[in-house]
Short mmCIF file of C-alpha atoms and ligand atoms in Angstrom, two decimals:
data_model
loop_
_atom_site.label_atom_id
_atom_site.label_comp_id
_atom_site.label_asym_id
_atom_site.label_seq_id
_atom_site.Cartn_x
_atom_site.Cartn_y
_atom_site.Cartn_z
CA LEU T 29 116.05 71.15 78.64
CA ILE T 30 116.98 72.46 82.10
CA VAL T 31 120.18 71.13 83.71
CA THR T 32 121.86 72.53 86.81
CA GLU T 33 125.20 71.38 88.18
CA ASN T 34 126.21 72.19 91.76
CA LEU T 35 124.16 75.34 91.64
CA CYS T 36 124.74 77.59 94.68
CA LYS T 37 123.43 80.97 95.74
CA THR T 38 124.95 82.65 98.76
CA TYR T 39 124.03 85.98 100.31
CA LEU T 40 126.29 88.08 102.49
CA ILE T 41 124.35 89.56 105.37
CA GLY T 42 125.46 90.92 108.70
CA GLY T 43 128.98 89.94 107.74
CA GLN T 44 127.96 86.27 107.42
CA GLN T 45 127.44 83.90 104.51
CA LEU T 46 123.88 82.62 104.08
CA MET T 47 123.63 79.72 101.60
CA ALA T 48 120.13 80.07 100.19
CA ILE T 49 120.69 77.10 97.86
CA LYS T 50 123.59 74.63 97.96
CA ASN T 51 124.77 72.23 95.26
CA ILE T 52 121.52 71.81 93.43
CA ASN T 53 121.75 69.16 90.71
CA LEU T 54 118.52 69.11 88.78
CA ALA T 55 117.58 67.85 85.34
CA ILE T 56 114.20 68.61 83.77
CA SER T 57 113.34 67.35 80.30
CA ALA T 58 111.08 69.00 77.77
CA ASN T 59 107.36 68.49 78.46
CA GLU T 60 107.81 67.63 82.12
CA TYR T 61 105.42 68.93 84.78
CA VAL T 62 107.29 69.42 88.04
CA ALA T 63 106.07 70.66 91.42
CA LEU T 64 108.70 72.27 93.65
CA THR T 65 107.79 72.10 97.34
CA GLY T 66 109.43 72.67 100.71
CA PRO T 67 109.16 74.73 103.87
CA SER T 68 109.05 78.52 103.90
CA GLY T 69 112.61 79.80 103.43
CA SER T 70 113.96 76.58 101.92
CA GLY T 71 115.18 78.22 98.69
CA LYS T 72 112.36 77.65 96.20
CA SER T 73 112.05 81.23 94.92
CA THR T 74 115.82 81.56 94.83
CA LEU T 75 116.04 78.47 92.61
CA MET T 76 113.16 79.66 90.42
CA ASN T 77 114.84 83.02 89.85
CA LEU T 78 117.98 81.21 88.71
CA LEU T 79 115.99 78.92 86.39
CA GLY T 80 114.23 81.97 84.96
CA ALA T 81 117.60 83.63 84.21
CA LEU T 82 116.50 86.52 86.41
CA ASP T 83 119.45 86.12 88.73
CA SER T 84 122.89 84.49 88.51
CA PRO T 85 124.26 81.80 90.81
CA SER T 86 127.22 82.33 93.16
CA SER T 87 128.73 79.12 91.74
CA GLY T 88 127.76 76.13 89.64
CA THR T 89 126.32 76.00 86.15
CA TYR T 90 122.89 76.23 84.56
CA TRP T 91 122.32 74.97 81.02
CA LEU T 92 119.11 75.91 79.25
CA ASN T 93 118.53 74.17 75.94
CA GLY T 94 122.15 73.07 76.00
CA LYS T 95 123.54 76.60 76.44
CA ASP T 96 125.32 77.85 79.54
CA VAL T 97 123.00 80.63 80.70
CA SER T 98 125.84 82.62 82.31
CA SER T 99 127.34 83.01 78.84
CA LEU T 100 124.18 84.56 77.41
CA GLN T 101 124.05 88.28 76.78
CA ASP T 102 121.28 90.63 75.73
CA PRO T 103 119.52 90.54 73.32
CA GLU T 104 119.58 86.72 73.51
CA LEU T 105 119.11 86.77 77.29
CA ALA T 106 116.15 89.14 77.06
CA ALA T 107 114.59 86.93 74.37
CA VAL T 108 114.94 83.86 76.61
CA ARG T 109 113.32 85.67 79.53
CA ASN T 110 110.48 87.18 77.54
CA LYS T 111 109.67 84.70 74.80
CA GLN T 112 110.82 81.28 75.91
CA ILE T 113 110.03 81.53 79.63
CA GLY T 114 106.84 82.68 81.30
CA PHE T 115 107.40 83.64 84.96
CA VAL T 116 104.72 84.09 87.61
CA PHE T 117 106.31 85.91 90.56
CA GLN T 118 105.36 85.10 94.15
CA THR T 119 104.78 88.84 94.67
CA PHE T 120 103.28 89.43 91.19
CA ASN T 121 105.59 92.36 90.24
CA LEU T 122 102.97 94.21 88.22
CA ILE T 123 103.61 97.74 86.94
CA PRO T 124 101.52 100.04 89.17
CA ARG T 125 100.70 102.71 86.60
CA PHE T 126 99.67 100.22 83.88
CA THR T 127 96.24 98.64 83.67
CA ALA T 128 95.77 94.87 83.73
CA LEU T 129 95.58 94.90 79.94
CA GLU T 130 98.77 96.95 79.55
CA ASN T 131 100.62 94.75 82.03
CA VAL T 132 99.66 91.59 80.16
CA ALA T 133 100.43 93.09 76.72
CA LEU T 134 103.94 94.10 77.72
CA PRO T 135 105.82 90.84 76.94
CA LEU T 136 104.22 90.84 73.48
CA LEU T 137 106.53 93.69 72.49
CA TYR T 138 109.11 90.90 72.08
CA ALA T 139 106.78 88.94 69.80
CA ASN T 140 106.87 91.49 67.00
CA MET T 141 103.12 91.91 67.22
CA GLY T 142 101.33 95.07 66.13
CA PRO T 143 99.37 97.03 68.77
CA GLU T 144 95.94 95.67 67.78
CA ASP T 145 97.14 92.08 67.96
CA ARG T 146 98.80 92.74 71.33
CA ILE T 147 95.53 94.12 72.75
CA ARG T 148 93.57 91.21 71.31
CA MET T 149 95.98 88.58 72.67
CA ALA T 150 96.22 90.21 76.10
CA THR T 151 92.43 90.50 76.29
CA GLU T 152 92.08 86.83 75.43
CA LYS T 153 94.50 85.78 78.18
CA LEU T 154 92.76 87.97 80.77
CA CYS T 155 89.42 86.41 79.82
CA GLU T 156 90.94 82.94 80.26
CA VAL T 157 91.81 83.80 83.87
CA GLY T 158 88.34 85.26 84.51
CA LEU T 159 89.21 88.96 84.37
CA SER T 160 87.21 90.11 81.34
CA LYS T 161 85.55 92.77 83.53
CA ARG T 162 88.79 94.08 85.01
CA LEU T 163 90.86 94.88 81.90
CA HIS T 164 91.24 98.57 82.66
CA HIS T 165 91.83 98.35 86.40
CA LYS T 166 95.29 99.20 87.69
CA PRO T 167 96.85 96.83 90.25
CA ASN T 168 95.72 98.94 93.22
CA GLU T 169 92.17 98.72 91.89
CA LEU T 170 92.25 94.92 91.95
CA SER T 171 91.88 92.31 94.68
CA GLY T 172 94.86 90.14 95.71
CA GLY T 173 93.66 87.17 93.71
CA GLN T 174 92.90 89.37 90.68
CA ARG T 175 96.46 90.73 90.73
CA GLN T 176 97.75 87.19 90.94
CA ARG T 177 95.70 86.29 87.89
CA VAL T 178 97.04 89.28 85.95
CA ALA T 179 100.55 87.99 86.73
CA ILE T 180 99.51 84.55 85.47
CA ALA T 181 97.99 85.93 82.27
CA ARG T 182 101.16 87.93 81.62
CA ALA T 183 103.28 84.77 82.04
CA LEU T 184 101.08 82.86 79.58
CA VAL T 185 100.59 85.54 76.91
CA ASN T 186 103.69 84.69 74.85
CA ASN T 187 102.81 80.96 74.83
CA PRO T 188 106.07 80.13 76.59
CA THR T 189 107.76 76.77 76.16
CA ILE T 190 108.71 76.89 79.85
CA LEU T 191 106.30 78.16 82.52
CA LEU T 192 107.86 78.91 85.91
CA ALA T 193 105.10 79.70 88.42
CA ASP T 194 106.03 80.66 91.98
CA GLU T 195 103.01 79.92 94.20
CA PRO T 196 100.46 80.91 91.55
CA THR T 197 97.33 80.00 93.56
CA GLY T 198 98.23 81.33 97.03
CA ASN T 199 95.55 84.04 96.85
CA LEU T 200 92.88 82.11 94.96
CA ASP T 201 89.75 80.28 96.10
CA SER T 202 89.55 76.63 95.14
CA LYS T 203 87.30 77.09 92.10
CA THR T 204 89.52 79.80 90.58
CA SER T 205 92.59 77.70 91.50
CA ASP T 206 91.20 74.76 89.55
CA ASP T 207 90.60 76.99 86.53
CA ILE T 208 94.22 78.16 86.63
CA MET T 209 95.55 74.61 87.02
CA ASP T 210 93.43 73.59 84.01
CA LEU T 211 95.12 76.35 81.98
CA PHE T 212 98.52 75.04 83.07
CA GLU T 213 97.54 71.52 82.03
CA ASN T 214 96.47 72.78 78.61
CA LEU T 215 99.88 74.40 78.22
CA HIS T 216 101.50 71.13 79.30
CA HIS T 217 99.45 69.02 76.89
CA ALA T 218 100.55 71.34 74.09
CA GLY T 219 104.06 70.03 74.71
CA ASN T 220 105.44 72.68 77.04
CA THR T 221 107.35 72.40 80.32
CA ILE T 222 105.92 73.49 83.66
CA VAL T 223 107.58 74.07 87.04
CA VAL T 224 105.21 75.16 89.81
CA VAL T 225 106.25 76.12 93.33
CA THR T 226 103.43 75.30 95.70
CA HIS T 227 102.68 74.75 99.36
CA GLU T 228 99.40 73.01 98.59
CA ALA T 229 99.36 69.23 98.39
CA ASP T 230 96.51 69.07 95.89
CA ILE T 231 98.32 71.42 93.50
CA ALA T 232 101.51 69.36 93.82
CA GLN T 233 99.53 66.21 93.07
CA ARG T 234 98.52 67.54 89.67
CA ALA T 235 102.18 67.62 88.60
CA LEU T 236 103.92 64.48 87.36
CA ARG T 237 107.02 64.81 89.52
CA VAL T 238 107.61 66.45 92.91
CA VAL T 239 110.97 67.90 93.94
CA ARG T 240 111.17 68.83 97.61
CA LEU T 241 113.71 71.35 98.95
CA THR T 242 114.77 71.74 102.58
CA ASP T 243 117.49 74.15 103.76
CA GLY T 244 118.57 74.93 100.23
CA GLN T 245 119.07 71.33 99.09
CA ILE T 246 117.01 68.72 97.29
CA GLU T 247 115.60 66.37 99.90
CA SER T 248 113.61 64.20 97.50
CA ASP T 249 112.75 63.95 93.81
CA ILE T 250 109.82 61.63 93.19
CA ILE T 251 107.71 60.70 90.20
CA ASN T 252 104.05 61.26 91.11
CA LEU R 18 81.90 94.35 119.71
CA ILE R 19 81.74 94.76 115.92
CA VAL R 20 78.40 95.80 114.37
CA THR R 21 77.86 96.93 110.79
CA GLU R 22 74.60 98.23 109.38
CA ASN R 23 74.01 98.38 105.63
CA LEU R 24 77.72 98.86 105.06
CA CYS R 25 78.54 99.73 101.44
CA LYS R 26 81.74 100.51 99.58
CA THR R 27 81.51 101.75 96.02
CA TYR R 28 84.35 102.64 93.66
CA LEU R 29 84.07 104.92 90.66
CA ILE R 30 86.05 103.52 87.76
CA GLY R 31 85.83 104.15 84.05
CA GLY R 32 82.89 106.41 84.78
CA GLN R 33 80.95 103.51 86.33
CA GLN R 34 79.96 102.57 89.87
CA LEU R 35 81.47 99.32 91.15
CA MET R 36 79.87 98.14 94.40
CA ALA R 37 82.67 96.20 96.11
CA ILE R 38 80.47 95.48 99.14
CA LYS R 39 76.69 96.07 99.41
CA ASN R 40 74.52 96.30 102.51
CA ILE R 41 76.67 94.22 104.83
CA ASN R 42 74.94 93.59 108.16
CA LEU R 43 77.34 91.80 110.43
CA ALA R 44 77.52 91.39 114.20
CA ILE R 45 80.57 89.88 115.91
CA SER R 46 80.70 89.54 119.68
CA ALA R 47 83.77 89.67 121.86
CA ASN R 48 85.79 86.43 121.90
CA GLU R 49 84.36 85.12 118.64
CA TYR R 50 86.55 83.37 116.07
CA VAL R 51 85.20 84.03 112.59
CA ALA R 52 86.46 82.86 109.20
CA LEU R 53 85.57 85.08 106.22
CA THR R 54 85.55 83.19 102.94
CA GLY R 55 84.39 83.70 99.36
CA PRO R 56 85.64 83.81 95.78
CA SER R 57 88.46 86.05 94.63
CA GLY R 58 87.10 89.57 94.19
CA SER R 59 84.04 89.03 96.39
CA GLY R 60 84.85 91.92 98.78
CA LYS R 61 86.67 90.27 101.68
CA SER R 62 89.67 92.62 101.84
CA THR R 63 87.38 95.61 101.30
CA LEU R 64 85.29 94.55 104.31
CA MET R 65 88.40 93.85 106.40
CA ASN R 66 89.81 97.31 105.69
CA LEU R 67 86.53 98.84 106.88
CA LEU R 68 86.51 96.69 110.03
CA GLY R 69 90.12 97.70 110.70
CA ALA R 70 89.17 101.41 110.44
CA LEU R 71 91.71 101.71 107.62
CA ASP R 72 89.10 102.91 105.16
CA SER R 73 85.66 104.49 105.39
CA PRO R 74 82.44 103.14 103.86
CA SER R 75 80.52 104.92 101.07
CA SER R 76 77.38 104.48 103.18
CA GLY R 77 76.13 102.58 106.21
CA THR R 78 77.50 102.51 109.74
CA TYR R 79 80.17 100.65 111.63
CA TRP R 80 80.13 100.53 115.42
CA LEU R 81 83.22 99.31 117.23
CA ASN R 82 82.81 98.83 120.98
CA GLY R 83 79.57 100.78 120.77
CA LYS R 84 81.15 103.81 119.07
CA ASP R 85 80.41 104.93 115.53
CA VAL R 86 83.84 104.60 113.91
CA SER R 87 83.17 107.40 111.39
CA SER R 88 82.92 109.81 114.32
CA LEU R 89 86.37 108.88 115.64
CA GLN R 90 89.27 111.25 115.09
CA ASP R 91 92.96 111.00 115.75
CA PRO R 92 94.39 110.38 118.29
CA GLU R 93 91.56 108.04 119.29
CA LEU R 94 91.38 106.58 115.78
CA ALA R 95 95.13 105.94 115.68
CA ALA R 96 94.94 104.28 119.09
CA VAL R 97 92.16 101.97 117.88
CA ARG R 98 94.13 101.00 114.79
CA ASN R 99 97.42 100.45 116.59
CA LYS R 100 96.55 99.18 120.05
CA GLN R 101 93.13 97.58 119.88
CA ILE R 102 93.34 96.03 116.44
CA GLY R 103 96.09 93.89 114.95
CA PHE R 104 95.91 93.77 111.13
CA VAL R 105 97.67 91.28 108.87
CA PHE R 106 97.53 92.64 105.32
CA GLN R 107 97.08 90.37 102.31
CA THR R 108 100.12 92.08 100.76
CA PHE R 109 102.02 92.43 104.06
CA ASN R 110 102.75 96.19 103.75
CA LEU R 111 106.14 96.04 105.44
CA ILE R 112 108.44 99.06 105.47
CA PRO R 113 111.21 98.27 102.97
CA ARG R 114 114.07 100.10 104.68
CA PHE R 115 113.32 98.64 108.15
CA THR R 116 114.52 95.24 109.32
CA ALA R 117 112.07 92.57 110.46
CA LEU R 118 112.75 93.62 114.06
CA GLU R 119 112.15 97.31 113.36
CA ASN R 120 108.97 96.54 111.43
CA VAL R 121 107.56 94.48 114.29
CA ALA R 122 108.62 97.00 116.97
CA LEU R 123 106.86 99.89 115.23
CA PRO R 124 103.32 99.48 116.70
CA LEU R 125 104.86 99.38 120.18
CA LEU R 126 105.53 103.10 119.93
CA TYR R 127 101.83 103.41 120.79
CA ALA R 128 102.27 101.21 123.86
CA ASN R 129 104.45 103.69 125.72
CA MET R 130 107.24 101.17 125.91
CA GLY R 131 110.89 102.12 126.19
CA PRO R 132 113.27 101.09 123.39
CA GLU R 133 114.72 98.05 125.22
CA ASP R 134 111.25 96.68 125.97
CA ARG R 135 110.18 97.25 122.37
CA ILE R 136 113.20 95.29 121.08
CA ARG R 137 112.59 92.51 123.59
CA MET R 138 108.86 92.24 122.76
CA ALA R 139 109.42 92.37 119.00
CA THR R 140 112.16 89.72 119.27
CA GLU R 141 109.83 87.48 121.26
CA LYS R 142 107.07 87.76 118.63
CA LEU R 143 109.47 87.05 115.76
CA CYS R 144 110.70 83.94 117.60
CA GLU R 145 107.10 82.80 118.04
CA VAL R 146 106.66 82.85 114.25
CA GLY R 147 109.95 81.02 113.68
CA LEU R 148 112.07 83.97 112.57
CA SER R 149 114.68 84.14 115.34
CA LYS R 150 117.42 83.90 112.70
CA ARG R 151 115.99 86.61 110.46
CA LEU R 152 115.64 89.55 112.87
CA HIS R 153 117.96 91.87 110.97
CA HIS R 154 116.88 91.03 107.43
CA LYS R 155 115.00 93.65 105.48
CA PRO R 156 111.86 92.58 103.58
CA ASN R 157 113.74 92.15 100.29
CA GLU R 158 116.17 89.80 102.10
CA LEU R 159 113.33 87.53 103.19
CA SER R 160 111.31 84.82 101.46
CA GLY R 161 107.60 85.35 100.75
CA GLY R 162 106.51 83.26 103.71
CA GLN R 163 109.03 84.98 105.98
CA ARG R 164 107.63 88.41 105.03
CA GLN R 165 104.16 87.09 105.74
CA ARG R 166 105.28 85.98 109.18
CA VAL R 167 106.84 89.39 109.91
CA ALA R 168 103.44 90.91 109.08
CA ILE R 169 101.80 88.43 111.46
CA ALA R 170 104.28 89.14 114.26
CA ARG R 171 103.68 92.88 113.82
CA ALA R 172 99.90 92.36 114.11
CA LEU R 173 100.32 90.33 117.32
CA VAL R 174 102.98 92.42 119.06
CA ASN R 175 100.56 94.79 120.83
CA ASN R 176 98.44 91.89 122.14
CA PRO R 177 95.41 93.22 120.27
CA THR R 178 91.87 92.53 121.47
CA ILE R 179 90.82 92.14 117.83
CA LEU R 180 92.99 90.34 115.26
CA LEU R 181 92.03 90.90 111.61
CA ALA R 182 94.12 88.61 109.39
CA ASP R 183 93.69 88.81 105.60
CA GLU R 184 94.87 85.46 104.17
CA PRO R 185 97.68 85.02 106.72
CA THR R 186 98.83 81.58 105.52
CA GLY R 187 98.74 81.99 101.73
CA ASN R 188 102.53 81.76 101.44
CA LEU R 189 103.18 79.20 104.17
CA ASP R 190 103.78 75.47 104.10
CA SER R 191 101.38 73.37 106.14
CA LYS R 192 103.66 72.93 109.18
CA THR R 193 104.34 76.68 109.46
CA SER R 194 100.63 77.35 108.83
CA ASP R 195 99.69 75.12 111.75
CA ASP R 196 102.12 76.98 114.01
CA ILE R 197 100.54 80.29 113.05
CA MET R 198 97.01 78.96 113.58
CA ASP R 199 98.11 77.71 117.03
CA LEU R 200 99.25 81.26 117.86
CA PHE R 201 95.86 82.61 116.76
CA GLU R 202 94.12 80.05 118.95
CA ASN R 203 96.22 81.09 121.94
CA LEU R 204 95.16 84.69 121.34
CA HIS R 205 91.55 83.52 121.09
CA HIS R 206 91.71 81.48 124.32
CA ALA R 207 93.05 84.56 126.08
CA GLY R 208 89.64 86.13 125.40
CA ASN R 209 90.33 88.04 122.21
CA THR R 210 88.39 88.25 118.94
CA ILE R 211 89.69 86.85 115.65
CA VAL R 212 88.53 87.39 112.07
CA VAL R 213 90.54 85.48 109.45
CA VAL R 214 90.06 85.76 105.70
CA THR R 215 91.03 82.48 104.11
CA HIS R 216 90.63 80.48 100.92
CA GLU R 217 91.66 77.25 102.64
CA ALA R 218 88.96 74.98 103.98
CA ASP R 219 91.08 73.57 106.78
CA ILE R 220 91.94 77.06 108.07
CA ALA R 221 88.24 78.01 107.95
CA GLN R 222 87.37 74.88 109.90
CA ARG R 223 89.50 76.00 112.83
CA ALA R 224 87.25 79.02 113.30
CA LEU R 225 83.95 78.77 115.21
CA ARG R 226 81.83 80.56 112.64
CA VAL R 227 82.15 80.95 108.86
CA VAL R 228 80.82 83.98 106.98
CA ARG R 229 80.84 83.59 103.20
CA LEU R 230 80.81 86.55 100.81
CA THR R 231 79.86 86.47 97.14
CA ASP R 232 79.64 89.56 94.92
CA GLY R 233 79.97 91.90 97.87
CA GLN R 234 77.17 90.41 99.97
CA ILE R 235 76.88 87.85 102.75
CA GLU R 236 75.77 84.59 101.20
CA SER R 237 75.84 82.54 104.38
CA ASP R 238 76.75 82.89 108.06
CA ILE R 239 77.11 79.53 109.77
CA ILE R 240 78.27 78.32 113.15
CA ASN R 241 81.01 75.73 112.64
N1 ATP E 29 90.25 101.02 93.98
C1 ATP E 29 89.38 100.21 93.34
N2 ATP E 29 88.71 100.66 92.25
C2 ATP E 29 87.85 99.84 91.62
N3 ATP E 29 87.55 98.59 91.96
C3 ATP E 29 88.19 98.09 93.04
C4 ATP E 29 89.14 98.86 93.78
N4 ATP E 29 89.62 98.08 94.79
C5 ATP E 29 89.00 96.89 94.69
N5 ATP E 29 88.14 96.88 93.63
C6 ATP E 29 87.27 95.79 93.22
O1 ATP E 29 86.47 95.46 94.35
C7 ATP E 29 86.22 94.04 94.37
C8 ATP E 29 86.49 93.50 95.77
O2 ATP E 29 87.87 93.56 96.05
P1 ATP E 29 88.49 92.85 97.33
O3 ATP E 29 89.95 93.18 97.36
O4 ATP E 29 87.72 93.19 98.55
O5 ATP E 29 88.26 91.29 97.00
P2 ATP E 29 88.70 89.98 97.83
O6 ATP E 29 87.46 89.24 98.21
O7 ATP E 29 89.63 90.37 98.94
O8 ATP E 29 89.46 89.13 96.74
P3 ATP E 29 90.76 88.15 96.86
O9 ATP E 29 90.26 86.88 97.45
O10 ATP E 29 91.16 88.01 95.42
O11 ATP E 29 91.78 88.83 97.68
C9 ATP E 29 87.11 93.40 93.31
O12 ATP E 29 86.30 92.93 92.25
C10 ATP E 29 88.03 94.52 92.86
O13 ATP E 29 88.30 94.49 91.47
N1 ATP E 30 118.85 89.20 99.69
C1 ATP E 30 118.93 88.26 100.66
N2 ATP E 30 119.85 88.37 101.63
C2 ATP E 30 119.93 87.45 102.61
N3 ATP E 30 119.16 86.36 102.71
C3 ATP E 30 118.22 86.18 101.76
C4 ATP E 30 118.04 87.11 100.69
N4 ATP E 30 117.03 86.68 99.91
C5 ATP E 30 116.59 85.52 100.45
N5 ATP E 30 117.29 85.22 101.57
C6 ATP E 30 117.14 84.03 102.41
O1 ATP E 30 117.29 82.90 101.56
C7 ATP E 30 116.41 81.86 102.00
C8 ATP E 30 115.64 81.29 100.82
O2 ATP E 30 114.72 82.25 100.33
P1 ATP E 30 113.61 81.87 99.26
O3 ATP E 30 112.87 83.13 98.95
O4 ATP E 30 114.22 81.16 98.11
O5 ATP E 30 112.69 80.84 100.08
P2 ATP E 30 111.33 80.11 99.64
O6 ATP E 30 111.56 78.64 99.67
O7 ATP E 30 110.83 80.69 98.36
O8 ATP E 30 110.35 80.47 100.82
P3 ATP E 30 108.74 80.79 100.83
O9 ATP E 30 108.06 79.46 100.73
O10 ATP E 30 108.56 81.43 102.17
O11 ATP E 30 108.44 81.70 99.70
C9 ATP E 30 115.50 82.44 103.07
O12 ATP E 30 115.84 81.89 104.33
C10 ATP E 30 115.75 83.93 103.02
O13 ATP E 30 115.74 84.53 104.31
MG1 MG E 31 109.19 81.84 97.85
MG1 MG E 32 91.64 90.03 99.29
#
């Protein structure tokens, strides 16, 4: 499903090359559940952004469903990002002037759903993450963990075949964390593919495979 | 050092009153090390913002060092916020167009330090949090955990007597987390006061007292 070959991402800063990820060779099959771990700064978010087709590599290739992602153009690229992939950003990336409900309903514009169905579906997702009483709050009227859950609901609302979640429980207490991980497991049991970046050992243990990055490279890739 | 009496914060939203915190009575002495825990949305950040004099309560009183904080005006209020208190925000609140070094040096403007001393002090703090190689990166050129550590360095740079840290390790791997908690313990052993909001049990265990919030009120207040 996901295959990368010698994937590299280099930044130019202060006149120097900084290799955020170097020669990543990764293969993830459909219906896998992978945890991506590693120290702060090791390249996890960079890799996730490439897998989510939100960024392009400096070199190397990324095949998604057998297609070279760098050859994709809109509208196909937009469809991949919005319908096939659900992405939970490490910094949430919510739209400040939209309410929780409006933020979560947004990807459904790609699902050819009428406005009533979009509201109903978005409401359902927000209830699943425990935010039934916060539908009409804007991001600055929500706590950190509530914003994180809006980002999670938005990633799940299109029933994606691939969920890419970058540290989805960093702002959540353990009970709420468990609820979110249960949701992810439901998605997995329905046949979908999950990649979760996490710093927490107990979250990583719930995955079936753990890939560890250090200094932009894969240090280990172990079946749980 | 910190005394609150019937502290309340209420928001008006959708025509309704939302009591984020209700009748908080809290007393923290100098040189205490307190963990503040509780479910997502329970009022922890709201309380921290009040303790940091970054926001004012809807009702109730907050005495800091024996003074009623609501009676403070600039420049005394600004001095309290910038010299006496170090605040690590849950969402970091870094200045996007400033580098890590410039962000950390900013509070030192209140310390009457010349520019060379400010650069030296800010560099030292960034090295202490492991960012010696990221001094000239702007926030959008840093990973999530690196931004979090810039926020921590900025809170520590003025050697505050009170450190208020709102989920300071949420984006950090366990080794980096331990390093940060060691820094906090050094500050504590030097006689200062620490309040840390955390969802992680092992971080809470390093404190000497644990205050738990639920639904805006103190549920328990226990010596560790
Ligand atoms: N501006 C606002 N208007 C309305 N409600 C608000 C506003 N800001 C916060 N709230 C609500 O106040 C409650 C407390 O928020 P707070 O940020 O203090 O929670 P928290 O304990 O820090 O949560 P977390 O662990 O998720 O960070 C939340 O339920 C939130 O929805
Ligand atoms: N625009 C940029 N310019 C220069 N360097 C960058 C840029 N963006 C990221 N980096 C660097 O690339 C490296 C990898 O960043 P990345 O965000 O992928 O790390 P991460 O593993 O997600 O870390 P964390 O666990 O802290 O979130 C970091 O060392 C970071 O400083
Ligand atoms: Mg990251
Ligand atoms: Mg909070």
